[in-house]
Amino acid sequence: MRLPGYHQRAASHSPKPLAVLVFAAVVAALLLAAGCAPSAPTMLPPVQEPPATTAPGANPWAGTEFIEKTYEWSYWRFRDMVWTWSFRIPTSLYEDYRSRPRPTTGDYTVYASDDGDRELLADLAATLQSYIEQLNLDAYETVHFIANFVQQLEYTSDIDTTGFDDYGRYPVETLVEDGGDCEDTAILLGKLMDARGYDVVLVRLPAHMALGVRETEKFVGTYYEYDDVRYFYLETTGTAGRIGIVPEEFKDQAAYIYDFSPRPIVTHDWNGERVGSTYQLRVRVENHGAAAVENCTVRAGFDAANDSMWNAVESEAFTLAPGAVAEIQLSLDIPTWNHTRLLVFIVHDGFALDKSESRWFDESPATT
């Protein structure tokens, strides 16, 4: 059975488009080559550097017991009205999220899978609902009113605020820090709407992220089909984002679609060393998601081109509970030629949950 949550779709850009699906292969077939190499090459795969995992910078709330903030915002239909929301959370909750690892995964729902912020988001949802009832908004306008709160948060780039090119934030961080980039606001709005019962998905474009909202009355414009359901594009940065309207610079781009269902989100890192004519590989596999994954394996080998591997080996099957880590060791026979690289896959039911590769041996000297 395939794990839910990640598929690629092509967008359609007319009010009543034909459904066009563009599937991205999760992983190509891995073919095993017979035989062992008679001698070892002079160049070896370099040790993969582990990703940065901790939040940068000083905590401005250090030493305080609680963080108190008040938001004010307006809505385009009611320019003369200002709405407010105040919250008070333990500083320890913010520090907990801030200190968590940033998994090297494209599935950003990992930042929405924890329930530690449930009370905070429930309070925000209740506040928004009270205003919606006061204004007697219909279902179509309600979506925009909720989105408008997030759209008015300040846009800040990761490199300017954290020093990292790509740094996902948990919803608590985005609220406490008064904003973030497109990934952060999409995560926040997605989790907020999911908590209120909306069927939403993350829409990851090549250089942008937004939200998809399940089709309902009055929705027109660009949508993505995922599991036979239409999800209409919703921008989460800026105040002009309306359902179905994609910014000009992102039109006609295929997108990866991630739903908010509980599932495993698996990442890995590895290192190794040459021992005689073999390469001893050590792989660390971690499940950052909200569901377990069973019968998972590590498959590794040397790139033979044409979607195949030389001297491939595969680990025994293992299970990863949410938050669990597995340490896997493999021994690979080293091929004789230099123009290859080491490939590592975390495999479940024939699909790669995560993958990595070394540099090409003949382009980088051995470091071990």
Short mmCIF file of N, CA, C and O in Angstrom, two decimals, residues 34-101:
data_model
loop_
_atom_site.label_atom_id
_atom_site.label_comp_id
_atom_site.label_asym_id
_atom_site.label_seq_id
_atom_site.Cartn_x
_atom_site.Cartn_y
_atom_site.Cartn_z
N ALA A 34 25.17 -8.18 -11.07
CA ALA A 34 25.80 -9.37 -10.50
C ALA A 34 27.31 -9.22 -10.49
O ALA A 34 27.91 -8.53 -11.29
N GLY A 35 27.94 -9.90 -9.54
CA GLY A 35 29.39 -9.95 -9.51
C GLY A 35 30.00 -8.90 -8.61
O GLY A 35 29.40 -7.89 -8.31
N CYS A 36 31.25 -9.13 -8.17
CA CYS A 36 31.97 -8.21 -7.31
C CYS A 36 33.17 -7.64 -8.05
O CYS A 36 33.73 -8.28 -8.93
N ALA A 37 33.56 -6.45 -7.66
CA ALA A 37 34.70 -5.81 -8.32
C ALA A 37 35.99 -6.47 -7.86
O ALA A 37 36.16 -6.76 -6.68
N PRO A 38 36.96 -6.73 -8.78
CA PRO A 38 38.18 -7.41 -8.40
C PRO A 38 39.15 -6.54 -7.62
O PRO A 38 40.00 -7.06 -6.92
N SER A 39 39.07 -5.24 -7.76
CA SER A 39 40.00 -4.38 -7.03
C SER A 39 39.32 -3.09 -6.65
O SER A 39 38.29 -2.71 -7.23
N ALA A 40 39.89 -2.35 -5.70
CA ALA A 40 39.27 -1.13 -5.19
C ALA A 40 39.77 0.08 -5.97
O ALA A 40 40.92 0.12 -6.40
N PRO A 41 38.92 1.08 -6.19
CA PRO A 41 39.36 2.31 -6.84
C PRO A 41 40.20 3.14 -5.89
O PRO A 41 40.25 2.89 -4.69
N THR A 42 40.82 4.16 -6.42
CA THR A 42 41.64 5.02 -5.58
C THR A 42 40.84 6.13 -4.93
O THR A 42 41.36 6.82 -4.07
N MET A 43 39.59 6.32 -5.37
CA MET A 43 38.77 7.39 -4.80
C MET A 43 37.53 6.80 -4.15
O MET A 43 36.93 5.87 -4.67
N LEU A 44 37.16 7.37 -3.02
CA LEU A 44 36.07 6.86 -2.22
C LEU A 44 34.99 7.91 -2.03
O LEU A 44 35.26 9.12 -2.14
N PRO A 45 33.78 7.51 -1.74
CA PRO A 45 32.73 8.51 -1.47
C PRO A 45 33.05 9.30 -0.22
O PRO A 45 33.46 8.74 0.80
N PRO A 46 32.87 10.62 -0.26
CA PRO A 46 33.12 11.44 0.93
C PRO A 46 32.04 11.21 1.99
O PRO A 46 30.93 10.79 1.68
N VAL A 47 32.38 11.49 3.23
CA VAL A 47 31.40 11.39 4.30
C VAL A 47 30.39 12.51 4.13
O VAL A 47 30.74 13.66 3.92
N GLN A 48 29.11 12.14 4.18
CA GLN A 48 28.06 13.15 4.06
C GLN A 48 28.00 13.99 5.32
O GLN A 48 27.94 13.48 6.43
N GLU A 49 28.02 15.32 5.16
CA GLU A 49 27.93 16.21 6.30
C GLU A 49 26.50 16.24 6.83
O GLU A 49 25.55 16.35 6.05
N PRO A 50 26.31 16.12 8.13
CA PRO A 50 24.96 16.18 8.66
C PRO A 50 24.37 17.58 8.50
O PRO A 50 25.11 18.56 8.52
N PRO A 51 23.05 17.69 8.32
CA PRO A 51 22.44 19.02 8.17
C PRO A 51 22.43 19.78 9.48
O PRO A 51 22.47 19.20 10.56
N ALA A 52 22.39 21.11 9.37
CA ALA A 52 22.22 21.93 10.56
C ALA A 52 20.85 21.65 11.15
O ALA A 52 19.86 21.58 10.43
N THR A 53 20.78 21.51 12.47
CA THR A 53 19.51 21.08 13.06
C THR A 53 19.00 22.00 14.16
O THR A 53 17.90 21.80 14.65
N THR A 54 19.76 22.99 14.57
CA THR A 54 19.30 23.81 15.68
C THR A 54 18.98 25.22 15.23
O THR A 54 19.51 25.70 14.24
N ALA A 55 18.10 25.88 15.96
CA ALA A 55 17.69 27.23 15.60
C ALA A 55 18.83 28.21 15.87
O ALA A 55 19.49 28.12 16.90
N PRO A 56 19.08 29.15 14.97
CA PRO A 56 20.16 30.12 15.17
C PRO A 56 19.70 31.31 15.98
O PRO A 56 18.51 31.53 16.17
N GLY A 57 20.67 32.10 16.45
CA GLY A 57 20.35 33.37 17.08
C GLY A 57 19.92 33.23 18.52
O GLY A 57 19.66 32.16 19.04
N ALA A 58 19.87 34.38 19.19
CA ALA A 58 19.49 34.42 20.60
C ALA A 58 17.98 34.47 20.74
O ALA A 58 17.27 34.95 19.86
N ASN A 59 17.48 33.97 21.86
CA ASN A 59 16.06 33.99 22.15
C ASN A 59 15.73 35.28 22.91
O ASN A 59 16.14 35.45 24.05
N PRO A 60 14.97 36.20 22.29
CA PRO A 60 14.69 37.48 22.96
C PRO A 60 13.80 37.34 24.19
O PRO A 60 13.70 38.26 24.98
N TRP A 61 13.14 36.17 24.34
CA TRP A 61 12.27 35.96 25.50
C TRP A 61 12.94 35.13 26.59
O TRP A 61 12.28 34.71 27.54
N ALA A 62 14.22 34.87 26.45
CA ALA A 62 14.93 34.08 27.46
C ALA A 62 14.79 34.73 28.83
O ALA A 62 14.93 35.95 28.98
N GLY A 63 14.50 33.92 29.82
CA GLY A 63 14.37 34.43 31.18
C GLY A 63 12.97 34.84 31.56
O GLY A 63 12.71 35.15 32.73
N THR A 64 12.04 34.86 30.60
CA THR A 64 10.65 35.19 30.90
C THR A 64 9.83 33.92 31.01
O THR A 64 10.12 32.92 30.35
N GLU A 65 8.79 33.96 31.80
CA GLU A 65 7.97 32.78 32.00
C GLU A 65 6.92 32.62 30.90
O GLU A 65 6.59 31.51 30.50
N PHE A 66 6.39 33.75 30.42
CA PHE A 66 5.36 33.72 29.39
C PHE A 66 5.68 34.72 28.28
O PHE A 66 6.37 35.71 28.50
N ILE A 67 5.16 34.42 27.09
CA ILE A 67 5.22 35.34 25.96
C ILE A 67 3.80 35.85 25.72
O ILE A 67 2.88 35.05 25.56
N GLU A 68 3.64 37.16 25.71
CA GLU A 68 2.33 37.76 25.48
C GLU A 68 2.39 38.63 24.23
O GLU A 68 3.27 39.48 24.11
N LYS A 69 1.45 38.43 23.32
CA LYS A 69 1.42 39.19 22.08
C LYS A 69 -0.02 39.51 21.70
O LYS A 69 -0.94 38.77 22.06
N THR A 70 -0.17 40.61 20.97
CA THR A 70 -1.48 41.00 20.43
C THR A 70 -1.34 41.31 18.95
O THR A 70 -0.44 42.05 18.55
N TYR A 71 -2.23 40.72 18.17
CA TYR A 71 -2.27 40.96 16.73
C TYR A 71 -3.46 41.86 16.40
O TYR A 71 -4.54 41.71 16.98
N GLU A 72 -3.25 42.78 15.46
CA GLU A 72 -4.32 43.59 14.91
C GLU A 72 -4.30 43.45 13.40
O GLU A 72 -3.24 43.44 12.79
N TRP A 73 -5.47 43.33 12.79
CA TRP A 73 -5.51 43.21 11.34
C TRP A 73 -6.86 43.72 10.83
O TRP A 73 -7.81 43.91 11.59
N SER A 74 -6.91 43.96 9.53
CA SER A 74 -8.13 44.43 8.88
C SER A 74 -8.49 43.48 7.75
O SER A 74 -7.74 42.57 7.42
N TYR A 75 -9.65 43.73 7.15
CA TYR A 75 -10.11 42.91 6.03
C TYR A 75 -10.65 43.85 4.96
O TYR A 75 -11.37 44.81 5.26
N TRP A 76 -10.33 43.56 3.72
CA TRP A 76 -10.58 44.51 2.64
C TRP A 76 -12.04 44.93 2.51
O TRP A 76 -12.35 46.06 2.12
N ARG A 77 -12.96 44.06 2.87
CA ARG A 77 -14.39 44.39 2.73
C ARG A 77 -14.88 45.32 3.83
O ARG A 77 -15.92 45.96 3.69
N PHE A 78 -14.13 45.38 4.93
CA PHE A 78 -14.56 46.19 6.08
C PHE A 78 -13.37 47.05 6.52
O PHE A 78 -12.80 46.85 7.60
N ARG A 79 -13.02 48.01 5.69
CA ARG A 79 -11.81 48.81 5.90
C ARG A 79 -11.84 49.60 7.20
O ARG A 79 -10.80 49.93 7.76
N ASP A 80 -13.02 49.94 7.68
CA ASP A 80 -13.12 50.77 8.87
C ASP A 80 -13.12 49.96 10.16
O ASP A 80 -13.28 50.52 11.25
N MET A 81 -12.93 48.66 10.05
CA MET A 81 -12.95 47.80 11.23
C MET A 81 -11.57 47.16 11.45
O MET A 81 -10.88 46.82 10.50
N VAL A 82 -11.18 47.00 12.72
CA VAL A 82 -9.92 46.37 13.08
C VAL A 82 -10.21 45.24 14.05
O VAL A 82 -10.94 45.44 15.04
N TRP A 83 -9.68 44.08 13.76
CA TRP A 83 -9.87 42.93 14.63
C TRP A 83 -8.59 42.65 15.41
O TRP A 83 -7.47 42.97 14.94
N THR A 84 -8.73 42.07 16.58
CA THR A 84 -7.57 41.79 17.43
C THR A 84 -7.62 40.36 17.95
O THR A 84 -8.70 39.76 18.07
N TRP A 85 -6.46 39.85 18.24
CA TRP A 85 -6.32 38.56 18.92
C TRP A 85 -5.09 38.61 19.80
O TRP A 85 -4.01 39.01 19.35
N SER A 86 -5.24 38.24 21.06
CA SER A 86 -4.13 38.22 22.00
C SER A 86 -3.90 36.80 22.48
O SER A 86 -4.85 36.03 22.65
N PHE A 87 -2.63 36.48 22.70
CA PHE A 87 -2.33 35.17 23.26
C PHE A 87 -1.21 35.26 24.27
O PHE A 87 -0.42 36.20 24.28
N ARG A 88 -1.18 34.25 25.12
CA ARG A 88 -0.18 34.15 26.19
C ARG A 88 0.24 32.69 26.27
O ARG A 88 -0.58 31.83 26.56
N ILE A 89 1.49 32.41 25.97
CA ILE A 89 1.96 31.03 26.00
C ILE A 89 3.22 30.94 26.84
O ILE A 89 3.97 31.93 26.98
N PRO A 90 3.49 29.79 27.42
CA PRO A 90 4.74 29.61 28.17
C PRO A 90 5.94 29.77 27.24
O PRO A 90 5.95 29.25 26.12
N THR A 91 6.93 30.48 27.71
CA THR A 91 8.16 30.63 26.93
C THR A 91 8.79 29.28 26.64
O THR A 91 9.39 29.07 25.59
N SER A 92 8.62 28.34 27.56
CA SER A 92 9.20 27.00 27.38
C SER A 92 8.62 26.30 26.16
O SER A 92 9.31 25.51 25.51
N LEU A 93 7.34 26.57 25.82
CA LEU A 93 6.73 25.95 24.64
C LEU A 93 7.39 26.47 23.37
O LEU A 93 7.74 25.70 22.47
N TYR A 94 7.58 27.78 23.32
CA TYR A 94 8.26 28.37 22.16
C TYR A 94 9.69 27.85 22.06
O TYR A 94 10.17 27.49 20.98
N GLU A 95 10.40 27.80 23.19
CA GLU A 95 11.79 27.33 23.18
C GLU A 95 11.87 25.87 22.75
O GLU A 95 12.82 25.47 22.08
N ASP A 96 10.86 25.07 23.13
CA ASP A 96 10.85 23.67 22.73
C ASP A 96 10.78 23.54 21.21
O ASP A 96 11.56 22.82 20.59
N TYR A 97 9.84 24.26 20.58
CA TYR A 97 9.73 24.21 19.12
C TYR A 97 10.98 24.80 18.46
O TYR A 97 11.46 24.29 17.45
N ARG A 98 11.48 25.84 19.00
CA ARG A 98 12.62 26.54 18.40
C ARG A 98 13.89 25.68 18.39
O ARG A 98 14.76 25.83 17.53
N SER A 99 13.99 24.79 19.36
CA SER A 99 15.20 23.97 19.49
C SER A 99 15.10 22.65 18.74
O SER A 99 16.05 21.86 18.73
N ARG A 100 13.97 22.37 18.10
CA ARG A 100 13.79 21.09 17.43
C ARG A 100 14.60 21.03 16.13
O ARG A 100 14.85 22.06 15.49
N PRO A 101 14.97 19.81 15.72
CA PRO A 101 15.67 19.65 14.43
C PRO A 101 14.81 20.11 13.27
O PRO A 101 13.58 20.10 13.34
#
